[in-house]
mmCIF file of C-alpha atoms in Angstrom:
data_model
loop_
_atom_site.group_PDB
_atom_site.id
_atom_site.type_symbol
_atom_site.label_atom_id
_atom_site.label_comp_id
_atom_site.label_asym_id
_atom_site.label_seq_id
_atom_site.Cartn_x
_atom_site.Cartn_y
_atom_site.Cartn_z
ATOM 1 C CA UNK A 152 5.058 54.173 -67.035
ATOM 2 C CA UNK A 153 6.620 56.912 -64.965
ATOM 3 C CA UNK A 154 9.612 56.432 -62.726
ATOM 4 C CA UNK A 155 7.570 57.323 -59.660
ATOM 5 C CA UNK A 156 4.970 54.679 -60.454
ATOM 6 C CA UNK A 157 7.710 52.079 -60.991
ATOM 7 C CA UNK A 158 9.205 52.969 -57.595
ATOM 8 C CA UNK A 159 5.794 52.557 -55.963
ATOM 9 C CA UNK A 160 5.334 49.140 -57.575
ATOM 10 C CA UNK A 161 8.839 48.041 -56.568
ATOM 11 C CA UNK A 162 8.254 49.309 -53.085
ATOM 12 C CA UNK A 163 4.909 47.491 -52.928
ATOM 13 C CA UNK A 164 6.423 44.225 -54.142
ATOM 14 C CA UNK A 165 9.274 44.661 -51.683
ATOM 15 C CA UNK A 166 6.798 45.347 -48.896
ATOM 16 C CA UNK A 167 4.746 42.281 -49.811
ATOM 17 C CA UNK A 168 7.895 40.161 -49.933
ATOM 18 C CA UNK A 169 9.038 41.597 -46.621
ATOM 19 C CA UNK A 170 5.681 40.926 -45.031
ATOM 20 C CA UNK A 171 5.769 37.417 -46.506
ATOM 21 C CA UNK A 172 9.218 36.835 -45.111
ATOM 22 C CA UNK A 173 8.147 38.203 -41.731
ATOM 23 C CA UNK A 174 5.032 36.019 -41.762
ATOM 24 C CA UNK A 175 7.089 33.012 -42.780
ATOM 25 C CA UNK A 176 9.599 33.813 -40.049
ATOM 26 C CA UNK A 177 6.828 34.157 -37.503
ATOM 27 C CA UNK A 178 5.308 30.874 -38.715
ATOM 28 C CA UNK A 179 8.662 29.110 -38.405
ATOM 29 C CA UNK A 180 9.295 30.556 -34.951
ATOM 30 C CA UNK A 181 5.757 29.654 -33.933
ATOM 31 C CA UNK A 182 6.218 26.144 -35.280
ATOM 32 C CA UNK A 183 9.480 25.768 -33.423
ATOM 33 C CA UNK A 184 7.834 27.074 -30.259
ATOM 34 C CA UNK A 185 4.962 24.637 -30.733
ATOM 35 C CA UNK A 186 7.386 21.803 -31.428
ATOM 36 C CA UNK A 187 9.396 22.814 -28.392
ATOM 37 C CA UNK A 188 6.202 22.947 -26.331
ATOM 38 C CA UNK A 189 5.164 19.514 -27.586
ATOM 39 C CA UNK A 190 8.660 18.218 -26.868
ATOM 40 C CA UNK A 191 8.546 19.643 -23.353
ATOM 41 C CA UNK A 192 5.088 18.114 -22.816
ATOM 42 C CA UNK A 193 6.356 14.799 -24.159
ATOM 43 C CA UNK A 194 9.427 14.948 -21.934
ATOM 44 C CA UNK A 195 7.248 15.886 -18.996
ATOM 45 C CA UNK A 196 5.019 12.878 -19.610
ATOM 46 C CA UNK A 197 8.076 10.667 -19.988
ATOM 47 C CA UNK A 198 9.563 11.999 -16.763
ATOM 48 C CA UNK A 199 6.255 11.486 -14.960
ATOM 49 C CA UNK A 200 6.033 7.949 -16.304
ATOM 50 C CA UNK A 201 9.617 7.208 -15.317
ATOM 51 C CA UNK A 202 9.028 8.779 -11.910
ATOM 52 C CA UNK A 203 6.024 6.536 -11.337
ATOM 53 C CA UNK A 204 7.988 3.499 -12.452
ATOM 54 C CA UNK A 205 10.977 4.512 -10.348
ATOM 55 C CA UNK A 206 8.756 5.065 -7.339
ATOM 56 C CA UNK A 207 7.314 1.616 -7.894
ATOM 57 C CA UNK A 208 10.798 0.133 -8.060
ATOM 58 C CA UNK A 209 11.875 2.015 -4.947
ATOM 59 C CA UNK A 210 8.771 0.829 -3.148
ATOM 60 C CA UNK A 211 9.112 -2.775 -4.219
ATOM 61 C CA UNK A 212 12.807 -3.472 -4.781
ATOM 62 C CA UNK A 213 13.027 -4.594 -1.169
ATOM 63 C CA UNK A 214 10.837 -7.555 -2.054
ATOM 64 C CA UNK A 215 13.802 -8.933 -3.993
ATOM 65 C CA UNK A 216 16.033 -8.599 -0.944
ATOM 66 C CA UNK A 217 16.437 -11.581 1.337
ATOM 67 C CA UNK A 218 16.682 -10.415 4.952
ATOM 68 C CA UNK A 219 18.625 -11.968 7.789
ATOM 69 C CA UNK A 220 17.512 -15.590 7.880
ATOM 70 C CA UNK A 221 20.718 -16.928 9.366
ATOM 71 C CA UNK A 222 20.165 -19.595 12.034
ATOM 72 C CA UNK A 223 19.434 -17.949 15.361
ATOM 73 C CA UNK A 224 18.560 -19.046 18.875
ATOM 74 C CA UNK A 225 16.072 -16.424 20.022
ATOM 75 C CA UNK A 226 12.575 -17.675 19.286
ATOM 76 C CA UNK A 227 11.094 -18.128 15.809
ATOM 77 C CA UNK A 228 11.562 -15.458 13.169
ATOM 78 C CA UNK A 229 8.493 -15.066 10.911
ATOM 79 C CA UNK A 230 9.180 -13.313 7.598
ATOM 80 C CA UNK A 231 6.547 -12.101 5.139
ATOM 81 C CA UNK A 232 7.821 -11.740 1.572
ATOM 82 C CA UNK A 233 6.212 -9.398 -0.939
ATOM 83 C CA UNK A 234 5.583 -9.944 -4.606
ATOM 84 C CA UNK A 235 8.258 -8.327 -6.863
ATOM 85 C CA UNK A 236 5.727 -8.048 -9.705
ATOM 86 C CA UNK A 237 3.176 -6.268 -7.503
ATOM 87 C CA UNK A 238 0.691 -9.090 -7.549
ATOM 88 C CA UNK A 239 -1.044 -10.697 -4.608
ATOM 89 C CA UNK A 240 0.345 -13.946 -3.263
ATOM 90 C CA UNK A 241 1.350 -15.536 0.035
ATOM 91 C CA UNK A 242 4.905 -16.427 1.012
ATOM 92 C CA UNK A 243 6.208 -16.734 4.582
ATOM 93 C CA UNK A 244 9.173 -18.389 6.225
ATOM 94 C CA UNK A 245 9.636 -19.356 9.864
ATOM 95 C CA UNK A 246 13.266 -19.768 10.863
ATOM 96 C CA UNK A 247 15.177 -20.887 13.958
ATOM 97 C CA UNK A 248 18.654 -22.143 14.742
ATOM 98 C CA UNK A 249 17.444 -25.658 14.006
ATOM 99 C CA UNK A 250 15.688 -25.282 10.679
ATOM 100 C CA UNK A 251 13.320 -23.723 8.166
ATOM 101 C CA UNK A 252 9.545 -23.790 7.676
ATOM 102 C CA UNK A 253 7.903 -22.368 4.548
ATOM 103 C CA UNK A 254 4.244 -21.365 4.318
ATOM 104 C CA UNK A 255 2.829 -21.478 0.768
ATOM 105 C CA UNK A 256 5.558 -19.807 -1.324
ATOM 106 C CA UNK A 257 3.731 -17.894 -4.029
ATOM 107 C CA UNK A 258 3.975 -17.849 -7.805
ATOM 108 C CA UNK A 259 6.503 -19.537 -10.097
ATOM 109 C CA UNK A 260 8.828 -16.523 -10.154
ATOM 110 C CA UNK A 261 9.463 -16.961 -6.411
ATOM 111 C CA UNK A 262 11.352 -20.185 -7.113
ATOM 112 C CA UNK A 263 14.837 -18.634 -7.305
ATOM 113 C CA UNK A 264 14.363 -16.609 -4.138
ATOM 114 C CA UNK A 265 13.087 -19.647 -2.240
ATOM 115 C CA UNK A 266 16.028 -21.747 -3.459
ATOM 116 C CA UNK A 267 18.363 -19.037 -2.170
ATOM 117 C CA UNK A 268 16.633 -19.049 1.209
ATOM 118 C CA UNK A 269 16.622 -22.839 1.440
ATOM 119 C CA UNK A 270 20.345 -22.931 0.626
ATOM 120 C CA UNK A 271 20.982 -20.967 3.841
ATOM 121 C CA UNK A 272 19.587 -23.961 5.708
ATOM 122 C CA UNK A 273 21.675 -26.612 4.037
ATOM 123 C CA UNK A 274 19.080 -27.172 1.288
ATOM 124 C CA UNK A 275 16.763 -28.604 3.930
ATOM 125 C CA UNK A 276 13.134 -27.640 4.628
ATOM 126 C CA UNK A 277 11.754 -29.118 7.831
ATOM 127 C CA UNK A 278 8.138 -28.440 6.872
ATOM 128 C CA UNK A 279 6.345 -26.878 3.909
ATOM 129 C CA UNK A 280 2.787 -25.844 4.741
ATOM 130 C CA UNK A 281 0.389 -25.362 1.835
ATOM 131 C CA UNK A 282 -2.781 -23.560 2.878
ATOM 132 C CA UNK A 283 -4.723 -24.292 -0.324
ATOM 133 C CA UNK A 284 -4.101 -25.075 -4.011
ATOM 134 C CA UNK A 285 -4.456 -21.733 -5.773
ATOM 135 C CA UNK A 286 -1.526 -20.719 -8.034
ATOM 136 C CA UNK A 287 -0.556 -17.641 -5.991
ATOM 137 C CA UNK A 288 0.004 -19.932 -2.999
ATOM 138 C CA UNK A 289 1.312 -23.250 -4.315
ATOM 139 C CA UNK A 290 3.082 -22.861 -7.682
ATOM 140 C CA UNK A 291 6.633 -22.201 -6.429
ATOM 141 C CA UNK A 292 6.435 -25.244 -4.163
ATOM 142 C CA UNK A 293 5.401 -27.520 -7.033
ATOM 143 C CA UNK A 294 8.167 -26.209 -9.291
ATOM 144 C CA UNK A 295 10.810 -26.809 -6.623
ATOM 145 C CA UNK A 296 9.450 -30.216 -5.660
ATOM 146 C CA UNK A 297 9.414 -31.337 -9.306
ATOM 147 C CA UNK A 298 13.065 -30.279 -9.700
ATOM 148 C CA UNK A 299 14.639 -30.255 -6.206
ATOM 149 C CA UNK A 300 18.275 -29.776 -7.294
ATOM 150 C CA UNK A 301 19.486 -31.174 -3.988
ATOM 151 C CA UNK A 302 16.733 -29.674 -1.810
ATOM 152 C CA UNK A 303 15.237 -32.056 0.748
ATOM 153 C CA UNK A 304 11.722 -31.340 2.041
ATOM 154 C CA UNK A 305 11.093 -33.488 5.098
ATOM 155 C CA UNK A 306 7.380 -32.813 5.612
ATOM 156 C CA UNK A 307 4.613 -31.362 3.456
ATOM 157 C CA UNK A 308 1.308 -30.396 5.077
ATOM 158 C CA UNK A 309 -1.787 -29.555 3.041
ATOM 159 C CA UNK A 310 -5.595 -29.614 3.050
ATOM 160 C CA UNK A 311 -7.417 -32.553 1.519
ATOM 161 C CA UNK A 312 -9.900 -31.008 -0.866
ATOM 162 C CA UNK A 313 -13.057 -32.831 -2.092
ATOM 163 C CA UNK A 314 -13.485 -34.526 -5.453
ATOM 164 C CA UNK A 315 -13.285 -32.332 -8.533
ATOM 165 C CA UNK A 316 -16.955 -32.961 -9.241
ATOM 166 C CA UNK A 317 -17.919 -31.416 -5.891
ATOM 167 C CA UNK A 318 -15.585 -28.476 -6.389
ATOM 168 C CA UNK A 319 -16.861 -27.678 -9.860
ATOM 169 C CA UNK A 320 -20.502 -27.982 -8.859
ATOM 170 C CA UNK A 321 -19.822 -25.648 -5.935
ATOM 171 C CA UNK A 322 -17.740 -23.060 -7.837
ATOM 172 C CA UNK A 323 -17.570 -23.680 -11.580
ATOM 173 C CA UNK A 324 -15.844 -20.322 -12.038
ATOM 174 C CA UNK A 325 -12.719 -21.285 -10.076
ATOM 175 C CA UNK A 326 -9.361 -22.369 -11.505
ATOM 176 C CA UNK A 327 -8.499 -25.939 -10.524
ATOM 177 C CA UNK A 328 -5.392 -26.307 -12.686
ATOM 178 C CA UNK A 329 -2.974 -26.100 -9.745
ATOM 179 C CA UNK A 330 -4.983 -28.586 -7.704
ATOM 180 C CA UNK A 331 -5.031 -31.037 -10.622
ATOM 181 C CA UNK A 332 -1.252 -30.737 -10.979
ATOM 182 C CA UNK A 333 -0.763 -31.161 -7.223
ATOM 183 C CA UNK A 334 -2.897 -34.303 -7.146
ATOM 184 C CA UNK A 335 -0.842 -35.836 -9.957
ATOM 185 C CA UNK A 336 2.399 -35.366 -7.994
ATOM 186 C CA UNK A 337 3.939 -38.196 -5.998
ATOM 187 C CA UNK A 338 4.709 -36.657 -2.575
ATOM 188 C CA UNK A 339 5.601 -39.356 0.001
ATOM 189 C CA UNK A 340 6.234 -36.635 2.619
ATOM 190 C CA UNK A 341 2.650 -35.347 2.352
ATOM 191 C CA UNK A 342 0.316 -35.304 5.349
ATOM 192 C CA UNK A 343 -3.194 -33.903 5.108
ATOM 193 C CA UNK A 344 -4.232 -31.821 8.119
ATOM 194 C CA UNK A 345 -7.767 -31.412 9.427
ATOM 195 C CA UNK A 346 -9.618 -29.119 11.814
ATOM 196 C CA UNK A 347 -8.399 -29.674 15.367
ATOM 197 C CA UNK A 348 -5.053 -31.221 14.452
ATOM 198 C CA UNK A 349 -2.091 -30.183 16.591
ATOM 199 C CA UNK A 350 1.586 -30.686 15.887
ATOM 200 C CA UNK A 351 4.974 -29.384 16.927
ATOM 201 C CA UNK A 352 7.492 -28.302 14.293
ATOM 202 C CA UNK A 353 10.945 -27.104 15.316
ATOM 203 C CA UNK A 354 9.578 -26.630 18.832
ATOM 204 C CA UNK A 355 6.786 -24.351 17.638
ATOM 205 C CA UNK A 356 3.201 -25.350 18.418
ATOM 206 C CA UNK A 357 0.752 -25.515 15.493
ATOM 207 C CA UNK A 358 -3.023 -25.804 15.855
ATOM 208 C CA UNK A 359 -5.355 -26.137 12.857
ATOM 209 C CA UNK A 360 -8.502 -24.057 13.423
ATOM 210 C CA UNK A 361 -10.121 -24.820 10.090
ATOM 211 C CA UNK A 362 -9.570 -26.912 6.979
ATOM 212 C CA UNK A 363 -11.896 -28.269 4.337
ATOM 213 C CA UNK A 364 -14.630 -30.522 5.770
ATOM 214 C CA UNK A 365 -18.343 -31.130 5.272
ATOM 215 C CA UNK A 366 -19.117 -28.004 7.307
ATOM 216 C CA UNK A 367 -17.227 -25.843 4.823
ATOM 217 C CA UNK A 368 -19.180 -27.453 2.005
ATOM 218 C CA UNK A 369 -22.397 -26.622 3.855
ATOM 219 C CA UNK A 370 -21.514 -22.953 4.435
ATOM 220 C CA UNK A 371 -19.502 -21.938 1.382
ATOM 221 C CA UNK A 372 -19.787 -21.500 -2.365
ATOM 222 C CA UNK A 373 -16.013 -20.959 -2.604
ATOM 223 C CA UNK A 374 -14.511 -24.224 -1.393
ATOM 224 C CA UNK A 375 -10.832 -23.749 -2.264
ATOM 225 C CA UNK A 376 -10.621 -20.435 -0.432
ATOM 226 C CA UNK A 377 -12.950 -21.171 2.468
ATOM 227 C CA UNK A 378 -11.434 -24.634 2.787
ATOM 228 C CA UNK A 379 -7.987 -23.089 3.296
ATOM 229 C CA UNK A 380 -5.940 -24.185 6.260
ATOM 230 C CA UNK A 381 -6.411 -21.658 9.056
ATOM 231 C CA UNK A 382 -3.884 -22.317 11.794
ATOM 232 C CA UNK A 383 -2.155 -20.635 14.703
ATOM 233 C CA UNK A 384 1.471 -20.884 15.754
ATOM 234 C CA UNK A 385 2.366 -20.407 19.415
ATOM 235 C CA UNK A 386 5.653 -19.912 21.201
ATOM 236 C CA UNK A 387 5.924 -19.590 24.966
ATOM 237 C CA UNK A 388 4.779 -15.946 24.866
ATOM 238 C CA UNK A 389 3.575 -14.966 21.405
ATOM 239 C CA UNK A 390 1.144 -16.269 18.798
ATOM 240 C CA UNK A 391 0.228 -15.628 15.176
ATOM 241 C CA UNK A 392 -2.978 -16.639 13.411
ATOM 242 C CA UNK A 393 -2.755 -17.467 9.698
ATOM 243 C CA UNK A 394 -6.151 -17.092 7.991
ATOM 244 C CA UNK A 395 -4.968 -17.995 4.473
ATOM 245 C CA UNK A 396 -7.863 -17.206 2.083
ATOM 246 C CA UNK A 397 -10.732 -18.123 4.403
ATOM 247 C CA UNK A 398 -13.736 -15.897 3.626
ATOM 248 C CA UNK A 399 -16.620 -14.237 5.430
ATOM 249 C CA UNK A 400 -19.026 -17.138 4.990
ATOM 250 C CA UNK A 401 -16.958 -18.951 7.622
ATOM 251 C CA UNK A 402 -16.980 -16.119 10.163
ATOM 252 C CA UNK A 403 -19.977 -17.040 12.319
ATOM 253 C CA UNK A 404 -18.982 -20.693 12.401
ATOM 254 C CA UNK A 405 -15.420 -19.903 13.532
ATOM 255 C CA UNK A 406 -16.574 -17.418 16.162
ATOM 256 C CA UNK A 407 -19.088 -19.923 17.511
ATOM 257 C CA UNK A 408 -16.474 -22.690 17.517
ATOM 258 C CA UNK A 409 -13.551 -20.786 19.086
ATOM 259 C CA UNK A 410 -14.835 -17.521 20.570
ATOM 260 C CA UNK A 411 -12.170 -15.783 22.649
ATOM 261 C CA UNK A 412 -9.670 -18.535 21.840
ATOM 262 C CA UNK A 413 -9.154 -16.741 18.523
ATOM 263 C CA UNK A 414 -7.186 -14.035 20.352
ATOM 264 C CA UNK A 415 -3.683 -13.825 18.840
ATOM 265 C CA UNK A 416 -0.797 -11.360 18.952
ATOM 266 C CA UNK A 417 -0.435 -11.219 15.177
ATOM 267 C CA UNK A 418 -2.751 -12.070 12.300
ATOM 268 C CA UNK A 419 -2.317 -12.769 8.612
ATOM 269 C CA UNK A 420 -5.435 -11.239 7.065
ATOM 270 C CA UNK A 421 -7.839 -13.581 5.294
ATOM 271 C CA UNK A 422 -7.849 -13.459 1.478
ATOM 272 C CA UNK A 423 -5.159 -10.781 1.218
ATOM 273 C CA UNK A 424 -7.233 -8.344 3.272
ATOM 274 C CA UNK A 425 -9.733 -7.319 0.584
ATOM 275 C CA UNK A 426 -11.997 -10.318 1.052
ATOM 276 C CA UNK A 427 -11.909 -12.728 3.889
ATOM 277 C CA UNK A 428 -13.389 -12.680 7.339
ATOM 278 C CA UNK A 429 -15.574 -9.918 8.733
ATOM 279 C CA UNK A 430 -15.226 -7.278 11.410
ATOM 280 C CA UNK A 431 -16.442 -9.354 14.375
ATOM 281 C CA UNK A 432 -13.809 -12.009 13.721
ATOM 282 C CA UNK A 433 -10.903 -9.562 13.772
ATOM 283 C CA UNK A 434 -12.265 -7.750 16.808
ATOM 284 C CA UNK A 435 -12.030 -11.024 18.720
ATOM 285 C CA UNK A 436 -8.526 -11.772 17.376
ATOM 286 C CA UNK A 437 -7.526 -8.263 18.545
ATOM 287 C CA UNK A 438 -3.919 -8.394 17.245
ATOM 288 C CA UNK A 439 -1.120 -5.883 17.729
ATOM 289 C CA UNK A 440 -0.163 -6.153 14.034
ATOM 290 C CA UNK A 441 -1.995 -7.329 10.897
ATOM 291 C CA UNK A 442 -0.222 -8.727 7.816
ATOM 292 C CA UNK A 443 -1.872 -7.919 4.484
ATOM 293 C CA UNK A 444 -0.511 -10.096 1.665
ATOM 294 C CA UNK A 445 -1.221 -7.278 -0.749
ATOM 295 C CA UNK A 446 0.749 -4.892 -2.994
ATOM 296 C CA UNK A 447 0.243 -1.143 -2.853
ATOM 297 C CA UNK A 448 -2.354 -0.981 -5.664
ATOM 298 C CA UNK A 449 -4.550 -3.343 -3.688
ATOM 299 C CA UNK A 450 -3.973 -1.456 -0.444
ATOM 300 C CA UNK A 451 -4.770 1.858 -2.139
ATOM 301 C CA UNK A 452 -7.934 0.566 -3.826
ATOM 302 C CA UNK A 453 -6.987 1.457 -7.400
ATOM 303 C CA UNK A 454 -9.493 -1.012 -8.847
ATOM 304 C CA UNK A 455 -12.621 -2.851 -7.739
ATOM 305 C CA UNK A 456 -10.611 -4.811 -5.176
ATOM 306 C CA UNK A 457 -9.638 -2.911 -2.058
ATOM 307 C CA UNK A 458 -8.413 -3.562 1.463
ATOM 308 C CA UNK A 459 -9.878 -0.230 2.595
ATOM 309 C CA UNK A 460 -12.574 -1.689 4.866
ATOM 310 C CA UNK A 461 -10.148 -3.956 6.736
ATOM 311 C CA UNK A 462 -7.471 -1.258 6.892
ATOM 312 C CA UNK A 463 -9.909 1.199 8.459
ATOM 313 C CA UNK A 464 -10.978 -1.447 10.957
ATOM 314 C CA UNK A 465 -7.390 -2.120 11.970
ATOM 315 C CA UNK A 466 -6.591 1.575 12.249
ATOM 316 C CA UNK A 467 -9.649 2.067 14.459
ATOM 317 C CA UNK A 468 -8.416 -0.770 16.664
ATOM 318 C CA UNK A 469 -4.928 0.754 16.839
ATOM 319 C CA UNK A 470 -3.392 -2.223 15.027
ATOM 320 C CA UNK A 471 -0.144 -1.846 13.075
ATOM 321 C CA UNK A 472 -0.738 -2.521 9.358
ATOM 322 C CA UNK A 473 1.956 -4.431 7.469
ATOM 323 C CA UNK A 474 1.873 -5.017 3.700
ATOM 324 C CA UNK A 475 4.075 -5.717 0.683
ATOM 325 C CA UNK A 476 4.976 -2.015 0.550
ATOM 326 C CA UNK A 477 7.617 -2.593 3.238
ATOM 327 C CA UNK A 478 8.285 -6.302 2.594
ATOM 328 C CA UNK A 479 10.160 -8.311 3.606
ATOM 329 C CA UNK A 480 8.638 -7.825 7.062
ATOM 330 C CA UNK A 481 9.766 -9.716 10.135
ATOM 331 C CA UNK A 482 8.504 -10.399 13.631
ATOM 332 C CA UNK A 483 9.874 -12.599 16.370
ATOM 333 C CA UNK A 484 7.664 -15.179 18.048
ATOM 334 C CA UNK A 485 9.023 -15.961 21.506
#
C-alpha cells in the first residue's frame, strides 16, 4: 500500500472521527438545550402554579383575620366572615357594646376563630341563631357547644324540622347527619322559632319571615334548605334580610305573603347566591348591597354552580356585590 493511499485512509478515518465528535457534540449541546428548555418549561409551570396559589392566598388570607369587633356604642356591626378553605358556608356576627350575636358559624374549622371572637366578649354569646342544620351552617356551633371551655351561650334559636321520615321521603338525597347530631344534643337554651315570630336581642329587632311549616312541605322538595329561617333585623334606620338557604320554590309564596314589606337595605343572598330565590323576590327587596356567602370559584362560575345570574341581576339594579373575596366584610345597622 502506497504512502499516499495510507494518508488518504488516515485522513478519512480522522474526518469520520471528527464528524462523529462534532455530531456527538451537537447531540450533547442539543440535549442540554432540550433539557434546559424542559427545565425552563417546568419552572414556568411551577411559577404559574405558585402564582395561582399565592394569588389565592392573597385573596383569601383576610378571611383568617378577625376585624374590629371590640364593644362599640354606635348601632350594630354586622360582619360576614369568609371561608379560609374557599368553600361555601355561612358565618356572621352582630356586635354591640352590650354583647355578641352569632348567625350559623360554618364548618368545624371555624371553631378556633369563633372562640377567639367570643373571647372578646367575655366568653359570652347573647344569642346563637342557627338557620338550618346543614354542616356548612351548624357544625362549628355544635363543636363549641359540646366543648364550651368556659363559653356561655345564653340563647340558641333554630328551626324545628319535621320527623326524619318526612325529610327522607321528601329529599332522600340530602345529608341529615348534622340534624341527627343536633337532635341528640341537650340544649336547655334552645328555642324554636316559627314564621311570624318577633323578638328583640341586644336592642335589635328580629322578625322571622319564614321557617319550616306545613306550607314549606307543600311547596318544596328540599325541606332543609327551603325550611331555613329567613329573618330580618331592624335598627332605627337600617335593615338587613337574611335568606339563609331558602330556594326559588318559596318565592311566589313569600312575595304573596309579604309583598313590599320585603324591602330591606341589605340582603344575604339565598343559598349562597347560586341557588335560592328568583329575580322578582330580589327586585322587591331592592337592597343597596347584597352579601354572597360564596368563594371566588363560585362567584366566577368555574364549575356547574355559579352565582352569575344573581350577580348580573344585582349589577343591573346598581347593587353593591359583597362576597368572600373581600371578607371579612362589615356594615353598620343604625
